[in-house]
Amino acid sequence: MTTWKLAARAEKMNPSAIREILKVTERPNVISLAGGLPSPKTFPVAEFAAACAEVLATDGQGALQYAASEGYAPLRQAVADMLPWDVDADQVLITTGSQQGLDLIAKVLIDPQAKVLVETPTYLGALQAFSPMEPQAVSVASDAEGVLPEDLSAKAAGARFIYLLPNFQNPTGRTMSEARRAAVSAAAQAAGLPIIEDNPYGELWFDEAPPLPLTARNPEGCIYLGSFSKVLAPGLRLGFLVAPKALYPKLLQAKQAVDLHTPIFTQRMVSTVMQGGFLERHVPKIRALYKAQRDAMVSALQREMKGLDVEFNVPKGGMFLWLRMPEGIDATALLAQAVERNVAFVPGSPFYAGEADPRTLRLSFVTATEQQIATAIAALAETVREALAHRAAALVQQQLAAAH
């Protein structure tokens, strides 16, 4: 009988809590506010059909051949040109989704038991990417604007880097202010602490663009991650990272070992679609759609959760909204009850590297229609009322038992 011996790092790999939840949402009639999926209404299908034909007609053989690991040169230059600080195209590495960028960073920068700092809470996919390298992930205290500079300074000693999402963060939807960015950047530089800045949602602002990226303030001390998933389509699996020139070769070598290169056909199509300022015309349509859906969710929450002691934020962009349930309500336990009422969400606990707040949960407002959002929030509110009623009844029973 054959015996397979797993590597120690394989024991650190766990299924994504979000992916497991998405399986539940496949039930008929369930309105999912769980997944971080862009609205398919925003996918420029016609433009990609035209780009596909053009790429194949212009240089079909080249588009179907192996290619440079760094990425398609015109696309790398386009990325460099669209960033708001001085970037050389030689610093741009095209990745198979920005998730691959996190994997490459983990392989190049993390040793077993090395300390890495993250926000509280943080992106679950980053924790998953880092986990096989067996780091010591340390949560930095955070508020509505992100990490607190003083706690960053207190925990920076010996850390390999801090991982941050300054714009419309996943999962909370919060955004760092200009003042907080300046303070965080200064604290990191004073400590000699590198920053990994992940910015998949930065273009999805509703009323005003967010402040300059952290990387623009100290390019040599940061790695910047971006994605085409949220502004074009996630099925492309196309992202990029921008790294200091001294670090770039090792990230490139790590990528070569993983997949040789990101599909060149996809890269050429995106490069073609982007010509002529397409994103400048297309992204505002996404912003308008998502803003209307955010407004619908906020209105529904204000209406349906009134009197329930449910806390929630109003994000200024992105795809997510963060809730905190009343005292005594566990969001993970609440999910099963919510699904019975045909609504799904993501419990907040998996997003914490340290001690989790079990009362938190994440809602996505971009894939459901405004009517579906209204229906789902009403169902969620009923679920909360039912849970509170059960808790109150249980407390009465406990008090009666104690009295006897």
PDB file of N, CA, C and O in Angstrom, residues 12-42:
ATOM      1  N   LYS A  12      -0.194  23.349   7.157  1.00  0.00           N
ATOM      2  CA  LYS A  12      -0.593  24.733   7.388  1.00  0.00           C
ATOM      3  C   LYS A  12      -1.644  25.202   6.381  1.00  0.00           C
ATOM      4  O   LYS A  12      -2.197  26.283   6.519  1.00  0.00           O
ATOM      5  N   MET A  13      -1.887  24.389   5.360  1.00  0.00           N
ATOM      6  CA  MET A  13      -2.846  24.769   4.333  1.00  0.00           C
ATOM      7  C   MET A  13      -4.251  24.348   4.752  1.00  0.00           C
ATOM      8  O   MET A  13      -4.482  23.208   5.133  1.00  0.00           O
ATOM      9  N   ASN A  14      -5.175  25.298   4.695  1.00  0.00           N
ATOM     10  CA  ASN A  14      -6.551  25.033   5.068  1.00  0.00           C
ATOM     11  C   ASN A  14      -7.479  25.565   3.981  1.00  0.00           C
ATOM     12  O   ASN A  14      -7.132  26.507   3.267  1.00  0.00           O
ATOM     13  N   PRO A  15      -8.657  24.962   3.859  1.00  0.00           N
ATOM     14  CA  PRO A  15      -9.593  25.467   2.853  1.00  0.00           C
ATOM     15  C   PRO A  15     -10.038  26.879   3.198  1.00  0.00           C
ATOM     16  O   PRO A  15     -10.131  27.260   4.370  1.00  0.00           O
ATOM     17  N   SER A  16     -10.305  27.668   2.175  1.00  0.00           N
ATOM     18  CA  SER A  16     -10.784  29.023   2.389  1.00  0.00           C
ATOM     19  C   SER A  16     -12.170  28.987   2.999  1.00  0.00           C
ATOM     20  O   SER A  16     -13.090  28.351   2.469  1.00  0.00           O
ATOM     21  N   ALA A  17     -12.321  29.690   4.121  1.00  0.00           N
ATOM     22  CA  ALA A  17     -13.636  29.758   4.753  1.00  0.00           C
ATOM     23  C   ALA A  17     -14.662  30.362   3.804  1.00  0.00           C
ATOM     24  O   ALA A  17     -15.824  29.955   3.763  1.00  0.00           O
ATOM     25  N   ILE A  18     -14.229  31.334   3.009  1.00  0.00           N
ATOM     26  CA  ILE A  18     -15.145  31.988   2.078  1.00  0.00           C
ATOM     27  C   ILE A  18     -15.563  31.027   0.977  1.00  0.00           C
ATOM     28  O   ILE A  18     -16.734  30.945   0.600  1.00  0.00           O
ATOM     29  N   ARG A  19     -14.598  30.256   0.446  1.00  0.00           N
ATOM     30  CA  ARG A  19     -14.938  29.308  -0.623  1.00  0.00           C
ATOM     31  C   ARG A  19     -15.910  28.254  -0.113  1.00  0.00           C
ATOM     32  O   ARG A  19     -16.816  27.813  -0.832  1.00  0.00           O
ATOM     33  N   GLU A  20     -15.734  27.825   1.139  1.00  0.00           N
ATOM     34  CA  GLU A  20     -16.654  26.840   1.703  1.00  0.00           C
ATOM     35  C   GLU A  20     -18.050  27.443   1.856  1.00  0.00           C
ATOM     36  O   GLU A  20     -19.062  26.780   1.610  1.00  0.00           O
ATOM     37  N   ILE A  21     -18.120  28.706   2.264  1.00  0.00           N
ATOM     38  CA  ILE A  21     -19.406  29.373   2.409  1.00  0.00           C
ATOM     39  C   ILE A  21     -20.088  29.523   1.058  1.00  0.00           C
ATOM     40  O   ILE A  21     -21.310  29.369   0.933  1.00  0.00           O
ATOM     41  N   LEU A  22     -19.306  29.807   0.017  1.00  0.00           N
ATOM     42  CA  LEU A  22     -19.885  29.976  -1.310  1.00  0.00           C
ATOM     43  C   LEU A  22     -20.593  28.704  -1.787  1.00  0.00           C
ATOM     44  O   LEU A  22     -21.550  28.775  -2.555  1.00  0.00           O
ATOM     45  N   LYS A  23     -20.133  27.541  -1.324  1.00  0.00           N
ATOM     46  CA  LYS A  23     -20.811  26.294  -1.674  1.00  0.00           C
ATOM     47  C   LYS A  23     -22.238  26.287  -1.137  1.00  0.00           C
ATOM     48  O   LYS A  23     -23.172  25.821  -1.786  1.00  0.00           O
ATOM     49  N   VAL A  24     -22.406  26.833   0.084  1.00  0.00           N
ATOM     50  CA  VAL A  24     -23.725  26.901   0.696  1.00  0.00           C
ATOM     51  C   VAL A  24     -24.650  27.804  -0.111  1.00  0.00           C
ATOM     52  O   VAL A  24     -25.849  27.553  -0.244  1.00  0.00           O
ATOM     53  N   THR A  25     -24.066  28.867  -0.672  1.00  0.00           N
ATOM     54  CA  THR A  25     -24.891  29.842  -1.385  1.00  0.00           C
ATOM     55  C   THR A  25     -25.383  29.324  -2.732  1.00  0.00           C
ATOM     56  O   THR A  25     -26.165  30.004  -3.401  1.00  0.00           O
ATOM     57  N   GLU A  26     -24.920  28.159  -3.146  1.00  0.00           N
ATOM     58  CA  GLU A  26     -25.389  27.592  -4.401  1.00  0.00           C
ATOM     59  C   GLU A  26     -26.803  27.032  -4.290  1.00  0.00           C
ATOM     60  O   GLU A  26     -27.396  26.646  -5.285  1.00  0.00           O
ATOM     61  N   ARG A  27     -27.328  26.989  -3.068  1.00  0.00           N
ATOM     62  CA  ARG A  27     -28.712  26.561  -2.898  1.00  0.00           C
ATOM     63  C   ARG A  27     -29.650  27.469  -3.661  1.00  0.00           C
ATOM     64  O   ARG A  27     -29.469  28.689  -3.686  1.00  0.00           O
ATOM     65  N   PRO A  28     -30.673  26.911  -4.285  1.00  0.00           N
ATOM     66  CA  PRO A  28     -31.645  27.747  -4.990  1.00  0.00           C
ATOM     67  C   PRO A  28     -32.283  28.753  -4.030  1.00  0.00           C
ATOM     68  O   PRO A  28     -32.520  28.463  -2.865  1.00  0.00           O
ATOM     69  N   ASN A  29     -32.513  29.945  -4.527  1.00  0.00           N
ATOM     70  CA  ASN A  29     -33.201  31.016  -3.802  1.00  0.00           C
ATOM     71  C   ASN A  29     -32.354  31.733  -2.755  1.00  0.00           C
ATOM     72  O   ASN A  29     -32.829  32.706  -2.159  1.00  0.00           O
ATOM     73  N   VAL A  30     -31.119  31.278  -2.499  1.00  0.00           N
ATOM     74  CA  VAL A  30     -30.274  31.986  -1.534  1.00  0.00           C
ATOM     75  C   VAL A  30     -29.710  33.248  -2.187  1.00  0.00           C
ATOM     76  O   VAL A  30     -29.127  33.197  -3.267  1.00  0.00           O
ATOM     77  N   ILE A  31     -29.917  34.377  -1.537  1.00  0.00           N
ATOM     78  CA  ILE A  31     -29.310  35.638  -1.985  1.00  0.00           C
ATOM     79  C   ILE A  31     -27.966  35.754  -1.287  1.00  0.00           C
ATOM     80  O   ILE A  31     -27.900  35.862  -0.066  1.00  0.00           O
ATOM     81  N   SER A  32     -26.903  35.713  -2.051  1.00  0.00           N
ATOM     82  CA  SER A  32     -25.571  35.735  -1.458  1.00  0.00           C
ATOM     83  C   SER A  32     -25.026  37.156  -1.374  1.00  0.00           C
ATOM     84  O   SER A  32     -24.868  37.834  -2.378  1.00  0.00           O
ATOM     85  N   LEU A  33     -24.743  37.572  -0.141  1.00  0.00           N
ATOM     86  CA  LEU A  33     -24.004  38.800   0.114  1.00  0.00           C
ATOM     87  C   LEU A  33     -22.611  38.438   0.612  1.00  0.00           C
ATOM     88  O   LEU A  33     -21.964  39.222   1.304  1.00  0.00           O
ATOM     89  N   ALA A  34     -22.173  37.231   0.254  1.00  0.00           N
ATOM     90  CA  ALA A  34     -20.955  36.660   0.837  1.00  0.00           C
ATOM     91  C   ALA A  34     -19.720  36.877  -0.035  1.00  0.00           C
ATOM     92  O   ALA A  34     -18.723  37.434   0.405  1.00  0.00           O
ATOM     93  N   GLY A  35     -19.757  36.427  -1.267  1.00  0.00           N
ATOM     94  CA  GLY A  35     -18.552  36.400  -2.083  1.00  0.00           C
ATOM     95  C   GLY A  35     -18.083  37.772  -2.511  1.00  0.00           C
ATOM     96  O   GLY A  35     -18.880  38.695  -2.715  1.00  0.00           O
ATOM     97  N   GLY A  36     -16.768  37.897  -2.678  1.00  0.00           N
ATOM     98  CA  GLY A  36     -16.194  39.148  -3.165  1.00  0.00           C
ATOM     99  C   GLY A  36     -16.094  39.158  -4.677  1.00  0.00           C
ATOM    100  O   GLY A  36     -15.036  39.465  -5.234  1.00  0.00           O
ATOM    101  N   LEU A  37     -17.176  38.816  -5.336  1.00  0.00           N
ATOM    102  CA  LEU A  37     -17.183  38.718  -6.797  1.00  0.00           C
ATOM    103  C   LEU A  37     -17.634  40.029  -7.414  1.00  0.00           C
ATOM    104  O   LEU A  37     -18.689  40.556  -7.037  1.00  0.00           O
ATOM    105  N   PRO A  38     -16.889  40.571  -8.367  1.00  0.00           N
ATOM    106  CA  PRO A  38     -17.371  41.763  -9.075  1.00  0.00           C
ATOM    107  C   PRO A  38     -18.673  41.462  -9.811  1.00  0.00           C
ATOM    108  O   PRO A  38     -18.960  40.318 -10.168  1.00  0.00           O
ATOM    109  N   SER A  39     -19.455  42.507 -10.039  1.00  0.00           N
ATOM    110  CA  SER A  39     -20.696  42.320 -10.777  1.00  0.00           C
ATOM    111  C   SER A  39     -20.400  41.945 -12.223  1.00  0.00           C
ATOM    112  O   SER A  39     -19.663  42.662 -12.917  1.00  0.00           O
ATOM    113  N   PRO A  40     -20.982  40.862 -12.732  1.00  0.00           N
ATOM    114  CA  PRO A  40     -20.761  40.497 -14.146  1.00  0.00           C
ATOM    115  C   PRO A  40     -21.312  41.541 -15.108  1.00  0.00           C
ATOM    116  O   PRO A  40     -20.933  41.551 -16.282  1.00  0.00           O
ATOM    117  N   LYS A  41     -22.173  42.430 -14.608  1.00  0.00           N
ATOM    118  CA  LYS A  41     -22.680  43.516 -15.463  1.00  0.00           C
ATOM    119  C   LYS A  41     -21.558  44.433 -15.934  1.00  0.00           C
ATOM    120  O   LYS A  41     -21.710  45.133 -16.931  1.00  0.00           O
ATOM    121  N   THR A  42     -20.443  44.419 -15.206  1.00  0.00           N
ATOM    122  CA  THR A  42     -19.342  45.332 -15.528  1.00  0.00           C
ATOM    123  C   THR A  42     -18.326  44.734 -16.489  1.00  0.00           C
ATOM    124  O   THR A  42     -17.393  45.423 -16.911  1.00  0.00           O
TER     125      THR A  42
END
